[in-house]
GROMACS .gro file of N, CA and C in nm:
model
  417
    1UNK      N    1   1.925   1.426  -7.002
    1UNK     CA    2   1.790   1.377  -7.019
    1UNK      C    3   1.757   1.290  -6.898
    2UNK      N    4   1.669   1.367  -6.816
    2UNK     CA    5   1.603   1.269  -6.665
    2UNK      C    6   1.454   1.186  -6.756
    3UNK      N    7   1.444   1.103  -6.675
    3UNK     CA    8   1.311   1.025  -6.685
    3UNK      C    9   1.292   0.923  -6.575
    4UNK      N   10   1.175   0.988  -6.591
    4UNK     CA   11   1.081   0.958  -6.456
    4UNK      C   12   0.961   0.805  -6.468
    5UNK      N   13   1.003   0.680  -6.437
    5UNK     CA   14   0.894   0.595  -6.474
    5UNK      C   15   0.790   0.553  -6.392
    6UNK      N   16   0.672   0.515  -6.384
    6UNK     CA   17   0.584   0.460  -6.366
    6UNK      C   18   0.506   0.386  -6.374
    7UNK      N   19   0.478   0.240  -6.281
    7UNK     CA   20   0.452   0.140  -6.323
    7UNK      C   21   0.333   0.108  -6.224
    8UNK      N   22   0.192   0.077  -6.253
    8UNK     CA   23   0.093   0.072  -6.195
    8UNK      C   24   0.036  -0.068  -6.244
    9UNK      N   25  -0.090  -0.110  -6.156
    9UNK     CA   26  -0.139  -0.221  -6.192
    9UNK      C   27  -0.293  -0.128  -6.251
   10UNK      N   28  -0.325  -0.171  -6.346
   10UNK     CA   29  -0.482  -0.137  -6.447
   10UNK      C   30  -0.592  -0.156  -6.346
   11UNK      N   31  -0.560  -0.048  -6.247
   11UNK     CA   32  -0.672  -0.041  -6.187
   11UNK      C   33  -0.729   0.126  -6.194
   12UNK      N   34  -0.850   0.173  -6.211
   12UNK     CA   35  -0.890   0.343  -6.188
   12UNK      C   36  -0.813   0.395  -6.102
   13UNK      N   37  -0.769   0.383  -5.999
   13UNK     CA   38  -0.770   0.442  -5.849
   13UNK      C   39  -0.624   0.496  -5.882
   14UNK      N   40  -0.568   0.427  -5.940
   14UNK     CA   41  -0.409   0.489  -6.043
   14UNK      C   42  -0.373   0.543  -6.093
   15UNK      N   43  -0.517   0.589  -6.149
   15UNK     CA   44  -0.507   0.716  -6.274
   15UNK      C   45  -0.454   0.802  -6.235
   16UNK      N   46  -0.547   0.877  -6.064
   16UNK     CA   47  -0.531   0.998  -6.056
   16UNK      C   48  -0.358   1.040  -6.008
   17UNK      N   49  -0.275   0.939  -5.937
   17UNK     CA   50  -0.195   0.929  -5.885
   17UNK      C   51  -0.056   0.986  -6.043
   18UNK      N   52  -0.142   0.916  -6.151
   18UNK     CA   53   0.017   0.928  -6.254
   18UNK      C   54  -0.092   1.103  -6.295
   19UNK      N   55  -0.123   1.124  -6.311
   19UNK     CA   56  -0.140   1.213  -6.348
   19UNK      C   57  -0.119   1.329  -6.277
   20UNK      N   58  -0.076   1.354  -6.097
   20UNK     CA   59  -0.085   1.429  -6.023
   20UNK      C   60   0.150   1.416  -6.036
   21UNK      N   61   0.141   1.310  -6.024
   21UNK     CA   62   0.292   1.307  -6.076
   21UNK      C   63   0.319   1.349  -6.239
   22UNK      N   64   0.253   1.359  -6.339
   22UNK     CA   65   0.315   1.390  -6.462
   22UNK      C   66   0.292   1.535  -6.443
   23UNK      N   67   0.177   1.582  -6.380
   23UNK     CA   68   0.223   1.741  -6.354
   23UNK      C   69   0.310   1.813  -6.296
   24UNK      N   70   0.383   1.734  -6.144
   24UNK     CA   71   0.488   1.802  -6.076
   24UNK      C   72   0.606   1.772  -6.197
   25UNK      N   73   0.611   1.667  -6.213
   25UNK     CA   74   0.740   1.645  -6.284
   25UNK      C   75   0.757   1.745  -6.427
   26UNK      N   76   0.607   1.758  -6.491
   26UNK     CA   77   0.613   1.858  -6.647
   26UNK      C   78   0.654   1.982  -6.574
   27UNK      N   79   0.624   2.032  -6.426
   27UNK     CA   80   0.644   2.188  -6.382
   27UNK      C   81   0.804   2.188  -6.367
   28UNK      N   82   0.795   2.041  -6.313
   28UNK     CA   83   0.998   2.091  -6.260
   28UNK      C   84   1.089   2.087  -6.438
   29UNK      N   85   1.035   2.033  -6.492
   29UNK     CA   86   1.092   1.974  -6.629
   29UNK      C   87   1.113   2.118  -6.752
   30UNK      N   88   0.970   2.236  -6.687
   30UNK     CA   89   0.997   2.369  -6.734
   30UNK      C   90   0.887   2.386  -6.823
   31UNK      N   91   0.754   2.307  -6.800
   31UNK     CA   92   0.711   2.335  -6.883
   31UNK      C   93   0.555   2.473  -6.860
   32UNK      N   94   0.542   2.511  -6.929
   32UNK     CA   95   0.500   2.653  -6.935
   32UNK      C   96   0.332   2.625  -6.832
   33UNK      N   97   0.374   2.666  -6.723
   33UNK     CA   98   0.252   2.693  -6.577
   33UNK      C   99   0.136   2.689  -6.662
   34UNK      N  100   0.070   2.751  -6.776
   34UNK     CA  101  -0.057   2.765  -6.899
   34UNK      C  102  -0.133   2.609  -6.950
   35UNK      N  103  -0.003   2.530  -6.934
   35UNK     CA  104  -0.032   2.418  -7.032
   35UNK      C  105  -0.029   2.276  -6.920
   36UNK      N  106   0.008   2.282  -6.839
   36UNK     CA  107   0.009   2.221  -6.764
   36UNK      C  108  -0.154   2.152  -6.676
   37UNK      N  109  -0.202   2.179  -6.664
   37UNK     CA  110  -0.384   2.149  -6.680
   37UNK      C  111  -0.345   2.053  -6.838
   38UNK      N  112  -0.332   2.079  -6.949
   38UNK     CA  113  -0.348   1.964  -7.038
   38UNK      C  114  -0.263   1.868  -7.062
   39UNK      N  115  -0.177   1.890  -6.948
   39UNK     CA  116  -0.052   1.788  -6.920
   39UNK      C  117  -0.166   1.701  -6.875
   40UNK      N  118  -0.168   1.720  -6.764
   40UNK     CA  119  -0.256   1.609  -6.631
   40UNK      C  120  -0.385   1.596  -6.736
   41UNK      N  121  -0.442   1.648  -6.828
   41UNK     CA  122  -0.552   1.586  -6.835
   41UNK      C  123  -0.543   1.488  -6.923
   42UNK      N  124  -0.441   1.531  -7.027
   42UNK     CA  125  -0.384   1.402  -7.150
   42UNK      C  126  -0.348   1.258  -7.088
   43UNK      N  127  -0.276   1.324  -6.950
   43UNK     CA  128  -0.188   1.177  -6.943
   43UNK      C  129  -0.335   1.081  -6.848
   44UNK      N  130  -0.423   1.183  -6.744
   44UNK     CA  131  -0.559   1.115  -6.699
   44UNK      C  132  -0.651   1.006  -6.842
   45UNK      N  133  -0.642   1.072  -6.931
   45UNK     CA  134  -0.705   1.050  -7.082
   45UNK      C  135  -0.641   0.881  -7.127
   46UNK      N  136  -0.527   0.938  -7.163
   46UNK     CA  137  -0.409   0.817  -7.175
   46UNK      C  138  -0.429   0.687  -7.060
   47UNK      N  139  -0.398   0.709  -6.968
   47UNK     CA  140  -0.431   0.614  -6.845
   47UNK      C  141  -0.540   0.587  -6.854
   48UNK      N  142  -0.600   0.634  -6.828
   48UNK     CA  143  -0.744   0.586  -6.838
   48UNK      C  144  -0.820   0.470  -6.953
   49UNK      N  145  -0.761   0.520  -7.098
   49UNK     CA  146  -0.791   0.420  -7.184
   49UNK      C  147  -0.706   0.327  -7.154
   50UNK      N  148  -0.572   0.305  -7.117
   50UNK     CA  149  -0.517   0.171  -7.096
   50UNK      C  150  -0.581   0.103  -6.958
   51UNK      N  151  -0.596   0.150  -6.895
   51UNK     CA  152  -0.653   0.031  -6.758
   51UNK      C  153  -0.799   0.013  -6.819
   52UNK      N  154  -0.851   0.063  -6.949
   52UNK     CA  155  -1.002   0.007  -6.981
   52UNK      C  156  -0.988  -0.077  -7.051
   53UNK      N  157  -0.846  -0.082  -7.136
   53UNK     CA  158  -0.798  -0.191  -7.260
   53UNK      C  159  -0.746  -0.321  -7.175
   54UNK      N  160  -0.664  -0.308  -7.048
   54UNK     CA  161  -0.622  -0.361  -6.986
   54UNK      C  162  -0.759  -0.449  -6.945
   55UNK      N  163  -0.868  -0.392  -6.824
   55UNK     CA  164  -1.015  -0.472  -6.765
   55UNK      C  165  -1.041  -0.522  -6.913
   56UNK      N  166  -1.086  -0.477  -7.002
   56UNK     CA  167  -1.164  -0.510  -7.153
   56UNK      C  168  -1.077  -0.671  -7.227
   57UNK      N  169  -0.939  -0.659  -7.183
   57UNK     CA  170  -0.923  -0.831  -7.270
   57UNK      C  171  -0.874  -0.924  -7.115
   58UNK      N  172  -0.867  -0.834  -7.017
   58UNK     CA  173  -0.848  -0.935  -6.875
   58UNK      C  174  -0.653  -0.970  -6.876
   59UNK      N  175  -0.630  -0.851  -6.889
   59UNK     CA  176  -0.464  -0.869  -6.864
   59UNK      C  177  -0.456  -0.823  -6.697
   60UNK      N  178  -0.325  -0.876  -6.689
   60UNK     CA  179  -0.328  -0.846  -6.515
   60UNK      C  180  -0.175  -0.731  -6.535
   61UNK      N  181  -0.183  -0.726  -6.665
   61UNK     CA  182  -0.004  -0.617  -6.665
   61UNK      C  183  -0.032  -0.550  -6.577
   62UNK      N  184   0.098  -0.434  -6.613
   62UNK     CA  185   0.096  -0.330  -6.591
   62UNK      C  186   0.092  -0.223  -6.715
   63UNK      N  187   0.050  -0.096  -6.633
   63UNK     CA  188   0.040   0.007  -6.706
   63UNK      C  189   0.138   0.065  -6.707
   64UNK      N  190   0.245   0.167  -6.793
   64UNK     CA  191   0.369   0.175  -6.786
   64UNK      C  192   0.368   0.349  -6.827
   65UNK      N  193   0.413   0.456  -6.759
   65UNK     CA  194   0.428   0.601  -6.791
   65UNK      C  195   0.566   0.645  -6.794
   66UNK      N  196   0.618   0.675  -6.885
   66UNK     CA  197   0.759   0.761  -6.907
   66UNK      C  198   0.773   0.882  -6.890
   67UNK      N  199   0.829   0.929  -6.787
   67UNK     CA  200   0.784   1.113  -6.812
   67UNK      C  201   0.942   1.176  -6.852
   68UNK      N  202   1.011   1.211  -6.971
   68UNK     CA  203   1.121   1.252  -6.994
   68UNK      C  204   1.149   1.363  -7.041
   69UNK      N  205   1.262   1.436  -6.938
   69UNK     CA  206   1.239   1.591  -6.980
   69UNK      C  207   1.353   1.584  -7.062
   70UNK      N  208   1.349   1.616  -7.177
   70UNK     CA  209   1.465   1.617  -7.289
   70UNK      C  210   1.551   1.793  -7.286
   71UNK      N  211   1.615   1.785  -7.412
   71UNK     CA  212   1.618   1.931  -7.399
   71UNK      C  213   1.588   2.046  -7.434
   72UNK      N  214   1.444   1.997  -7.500
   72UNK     CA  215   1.385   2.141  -7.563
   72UNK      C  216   1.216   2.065  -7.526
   73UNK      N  217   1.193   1.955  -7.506
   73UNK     CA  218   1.072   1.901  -7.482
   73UNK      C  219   1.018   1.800  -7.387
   74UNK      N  220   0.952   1.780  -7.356
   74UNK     CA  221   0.875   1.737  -7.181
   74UNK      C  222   0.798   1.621  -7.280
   75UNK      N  223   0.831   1.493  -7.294
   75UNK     CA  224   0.817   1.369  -7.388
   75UNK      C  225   0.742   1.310  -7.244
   76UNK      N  226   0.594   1.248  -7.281
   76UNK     CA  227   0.518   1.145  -7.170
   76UNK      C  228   0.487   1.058  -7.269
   77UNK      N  229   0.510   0.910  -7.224
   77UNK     CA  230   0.495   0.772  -7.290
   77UNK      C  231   0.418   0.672  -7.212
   78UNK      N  232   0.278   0.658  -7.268
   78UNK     CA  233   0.180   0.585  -7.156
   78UNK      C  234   0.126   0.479  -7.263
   79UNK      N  235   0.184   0.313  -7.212
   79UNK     CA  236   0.227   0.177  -7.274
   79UNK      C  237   0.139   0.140  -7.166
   80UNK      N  238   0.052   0.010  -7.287
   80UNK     CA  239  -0.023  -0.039  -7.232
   80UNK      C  240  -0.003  -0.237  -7.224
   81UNK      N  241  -0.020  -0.290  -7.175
   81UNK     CA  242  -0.008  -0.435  -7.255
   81UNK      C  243  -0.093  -0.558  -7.294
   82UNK      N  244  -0.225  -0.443  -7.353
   82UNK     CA  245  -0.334  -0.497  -7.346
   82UNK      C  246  -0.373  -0.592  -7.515
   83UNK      N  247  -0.234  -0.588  -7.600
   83UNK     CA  248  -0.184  -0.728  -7.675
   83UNK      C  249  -0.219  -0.642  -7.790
   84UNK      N  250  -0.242  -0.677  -7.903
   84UNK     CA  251  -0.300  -0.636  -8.047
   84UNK      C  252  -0.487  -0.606  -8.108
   85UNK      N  253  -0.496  -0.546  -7.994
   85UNK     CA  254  -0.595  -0.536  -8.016
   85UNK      C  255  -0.631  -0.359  -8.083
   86UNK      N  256  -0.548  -0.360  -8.070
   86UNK     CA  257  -0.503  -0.160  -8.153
   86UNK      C  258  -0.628  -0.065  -8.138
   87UNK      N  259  -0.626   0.029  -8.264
   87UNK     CA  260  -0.695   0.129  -8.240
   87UNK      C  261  -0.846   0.149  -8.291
   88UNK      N  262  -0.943   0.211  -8.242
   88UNK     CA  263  -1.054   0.125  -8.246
   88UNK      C  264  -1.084   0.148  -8.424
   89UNK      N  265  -1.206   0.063  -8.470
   89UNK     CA  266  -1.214   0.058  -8.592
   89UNK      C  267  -1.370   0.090  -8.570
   90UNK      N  268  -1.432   0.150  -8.662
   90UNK     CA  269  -1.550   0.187  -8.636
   90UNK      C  270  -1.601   0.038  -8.723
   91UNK      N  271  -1.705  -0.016  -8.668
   91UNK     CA  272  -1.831  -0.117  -8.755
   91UNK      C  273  -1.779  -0.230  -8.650
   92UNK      N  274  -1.663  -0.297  -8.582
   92UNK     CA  275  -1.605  -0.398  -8.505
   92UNK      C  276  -1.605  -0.391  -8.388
   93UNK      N  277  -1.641  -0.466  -8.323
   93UNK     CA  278  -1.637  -0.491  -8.180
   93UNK      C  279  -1.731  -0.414  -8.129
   94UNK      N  280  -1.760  -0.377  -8.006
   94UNK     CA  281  -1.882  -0.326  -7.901
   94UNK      C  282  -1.851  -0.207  -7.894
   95UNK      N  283  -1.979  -0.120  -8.013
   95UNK     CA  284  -1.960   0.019  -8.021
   95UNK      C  285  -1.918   0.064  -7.919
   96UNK      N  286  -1.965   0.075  -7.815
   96UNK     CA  287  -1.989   0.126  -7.703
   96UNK      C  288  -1.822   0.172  -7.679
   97UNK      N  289  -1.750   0.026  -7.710
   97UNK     CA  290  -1.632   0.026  -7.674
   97UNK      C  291  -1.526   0.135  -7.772
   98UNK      N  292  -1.606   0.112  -7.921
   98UNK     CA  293  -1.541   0.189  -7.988
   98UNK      C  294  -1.531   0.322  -7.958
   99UNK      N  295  -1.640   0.342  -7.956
   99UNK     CA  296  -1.666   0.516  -7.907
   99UNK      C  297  -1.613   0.549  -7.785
  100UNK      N  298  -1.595   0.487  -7.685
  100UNK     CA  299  -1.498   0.503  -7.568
  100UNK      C  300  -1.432   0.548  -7.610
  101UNK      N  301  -1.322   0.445  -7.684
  101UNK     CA  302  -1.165   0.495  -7.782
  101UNK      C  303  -1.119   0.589  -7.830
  102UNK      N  304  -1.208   0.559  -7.916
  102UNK     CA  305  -1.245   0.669  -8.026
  102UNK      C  306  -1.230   0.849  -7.953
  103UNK      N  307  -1.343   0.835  -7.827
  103UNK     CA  308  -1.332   0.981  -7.757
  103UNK      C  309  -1.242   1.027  -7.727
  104UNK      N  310  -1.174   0.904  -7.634
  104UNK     CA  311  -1.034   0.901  -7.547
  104UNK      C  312  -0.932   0.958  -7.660
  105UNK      N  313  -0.913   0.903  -7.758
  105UNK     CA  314  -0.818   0.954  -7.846
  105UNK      C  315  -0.863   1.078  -7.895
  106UNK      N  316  -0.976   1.129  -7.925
  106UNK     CA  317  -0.985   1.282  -7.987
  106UNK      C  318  -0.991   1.347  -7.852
  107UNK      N  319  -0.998   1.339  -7.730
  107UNK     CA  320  -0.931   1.438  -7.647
  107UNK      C  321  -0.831   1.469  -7.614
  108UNK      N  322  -0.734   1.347  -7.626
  108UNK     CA  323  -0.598   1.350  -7.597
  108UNK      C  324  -0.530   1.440  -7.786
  109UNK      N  325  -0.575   1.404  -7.840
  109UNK     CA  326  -0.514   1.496  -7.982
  109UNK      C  327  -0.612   1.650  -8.007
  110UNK      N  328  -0.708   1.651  -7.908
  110UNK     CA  329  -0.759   1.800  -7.919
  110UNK      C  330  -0.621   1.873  -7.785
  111UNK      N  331  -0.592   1.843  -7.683
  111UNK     CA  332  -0.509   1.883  -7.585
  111UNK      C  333  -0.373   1.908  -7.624
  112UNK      N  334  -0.306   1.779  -7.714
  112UNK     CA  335  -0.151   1.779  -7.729
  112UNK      C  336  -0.150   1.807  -7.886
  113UNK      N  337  -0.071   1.896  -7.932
  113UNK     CA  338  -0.031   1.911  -8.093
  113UNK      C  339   0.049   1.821  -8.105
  114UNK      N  340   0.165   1.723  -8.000
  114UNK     CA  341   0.253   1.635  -8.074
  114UNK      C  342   0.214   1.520  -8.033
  115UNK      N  343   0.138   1.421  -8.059
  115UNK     CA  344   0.088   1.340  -8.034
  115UNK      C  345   0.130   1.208  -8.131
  116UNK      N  346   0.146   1.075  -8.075
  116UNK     CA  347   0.146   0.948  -8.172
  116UNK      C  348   0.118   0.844  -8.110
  117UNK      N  349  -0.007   0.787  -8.156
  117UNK     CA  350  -0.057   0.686  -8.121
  117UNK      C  351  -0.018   0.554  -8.205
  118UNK      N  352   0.049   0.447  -8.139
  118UNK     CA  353   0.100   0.297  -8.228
  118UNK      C  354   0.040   0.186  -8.167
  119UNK      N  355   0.006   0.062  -8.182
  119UNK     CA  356  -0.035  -0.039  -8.160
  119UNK      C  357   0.058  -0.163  -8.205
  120UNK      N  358   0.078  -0.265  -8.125
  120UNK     CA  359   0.141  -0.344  -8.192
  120UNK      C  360   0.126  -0.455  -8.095
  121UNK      N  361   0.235  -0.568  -8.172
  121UNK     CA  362   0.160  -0.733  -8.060
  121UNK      C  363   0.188  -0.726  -7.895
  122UNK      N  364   0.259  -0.653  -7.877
  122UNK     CA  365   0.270  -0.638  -7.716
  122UNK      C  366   0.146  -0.545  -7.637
  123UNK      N  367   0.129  -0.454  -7.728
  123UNK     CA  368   0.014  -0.367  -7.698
  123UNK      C  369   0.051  -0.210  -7.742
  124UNK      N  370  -0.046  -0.081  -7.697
  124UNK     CA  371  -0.040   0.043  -7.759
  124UNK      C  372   0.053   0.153  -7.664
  125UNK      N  373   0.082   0.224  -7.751
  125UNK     CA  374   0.165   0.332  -7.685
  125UNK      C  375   0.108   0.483  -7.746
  126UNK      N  376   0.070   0.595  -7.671
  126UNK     CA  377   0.056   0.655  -7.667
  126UNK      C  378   0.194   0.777  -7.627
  127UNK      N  379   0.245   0.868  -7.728
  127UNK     CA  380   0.355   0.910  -7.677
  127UNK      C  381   0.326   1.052  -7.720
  128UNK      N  382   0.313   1.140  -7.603
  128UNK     CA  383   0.299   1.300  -7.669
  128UNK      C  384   0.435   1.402  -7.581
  129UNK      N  385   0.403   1.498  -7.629
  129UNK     CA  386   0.559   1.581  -7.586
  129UNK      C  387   0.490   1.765  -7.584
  130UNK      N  388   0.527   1.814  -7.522
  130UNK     CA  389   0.574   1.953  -7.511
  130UNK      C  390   0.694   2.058  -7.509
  131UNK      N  391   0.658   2.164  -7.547
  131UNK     CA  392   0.763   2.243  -7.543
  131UNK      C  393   0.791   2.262  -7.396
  132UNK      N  394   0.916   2.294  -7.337
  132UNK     CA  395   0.996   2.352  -7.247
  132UNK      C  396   1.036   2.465  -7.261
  133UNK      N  397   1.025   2.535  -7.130
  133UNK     CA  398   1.077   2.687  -7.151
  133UNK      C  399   1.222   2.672  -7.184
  134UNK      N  400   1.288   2.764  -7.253
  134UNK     CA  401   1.486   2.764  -7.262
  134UNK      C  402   1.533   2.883  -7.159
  135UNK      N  403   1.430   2.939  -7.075
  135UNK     CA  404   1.474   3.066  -7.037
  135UNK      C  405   1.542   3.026  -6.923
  136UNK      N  406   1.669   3.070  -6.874
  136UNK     CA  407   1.665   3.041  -6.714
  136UNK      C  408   1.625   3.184  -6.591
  137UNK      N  409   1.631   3.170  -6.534
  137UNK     CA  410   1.552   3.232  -6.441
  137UNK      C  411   1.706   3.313  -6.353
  138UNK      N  412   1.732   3.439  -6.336
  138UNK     CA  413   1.839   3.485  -6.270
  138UNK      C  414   1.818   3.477  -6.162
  139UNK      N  415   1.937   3.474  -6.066
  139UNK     CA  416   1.957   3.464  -5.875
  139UNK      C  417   2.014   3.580  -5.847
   0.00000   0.00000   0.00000
């Protein structure tokens, strides 16, 4: 089991960078050339809501990406440390903001079937996974 980490400061300009790396790494890791477009766009999705959770309560963390190729599945873990402020609640806080969330999360669970979103006092984690091919390839 390799894993690949990534540690950025919550700025936009970062996004595109983990996401151009969670795709080389999902291709070398085996995961199926088809699905790979909703690799990069989940983990763009993912990133993206944490450096907005991150600007939105004024943390200076970091944003944190796990990319681990296991042995039947391509596991990405995108940790935020934007405190307890969890997942949005509809009627609280600045719609605007909710519905951000809110989107961000139904695109990232329209893209990935294994998806789990947690919140807690350090902040949220977003952790989804794919299948890996088992085939190997003859020389």
């Amino acid at each position: 089991m390799a894993t690949v980490e990534l540690r950025f400061s919550a700025l936009p300009e970062h996004v595109r960078t983990a996401r151009l790396v969670a795709a080389a790494v999902a291709r070398r890791a085996g995961v199926d050339e088809s699905v790979l477009d909703e690799v990069r766009l989940a983990v763009g999705e993912a990133c993206s809501r944490a450096v907005s959770l991150h600007q939105r309560v004024g943390v200076e963390g970091a944003v944190r990406v796990a990319l681990t190729d296991q042995e039947k599945r391509f596991l990405i873990e995108v940790e935020d440390e934007a405190g307890p402020i969890g997942l949005p609640v509809a009627g609280q806080g600045d719609d605007d903001e909710a519905d951000e969330d809110a989107l961000g999360l139904a695109v990232i669970t329209g893209l990935v079937e294994d998806v789990e979103v947690t919140s807690g006092a350090e902040g949220g984690l977003i952790r989804m996974s794919w299948p890996v091919s088992t085939e190997s390839v003859a020389v």
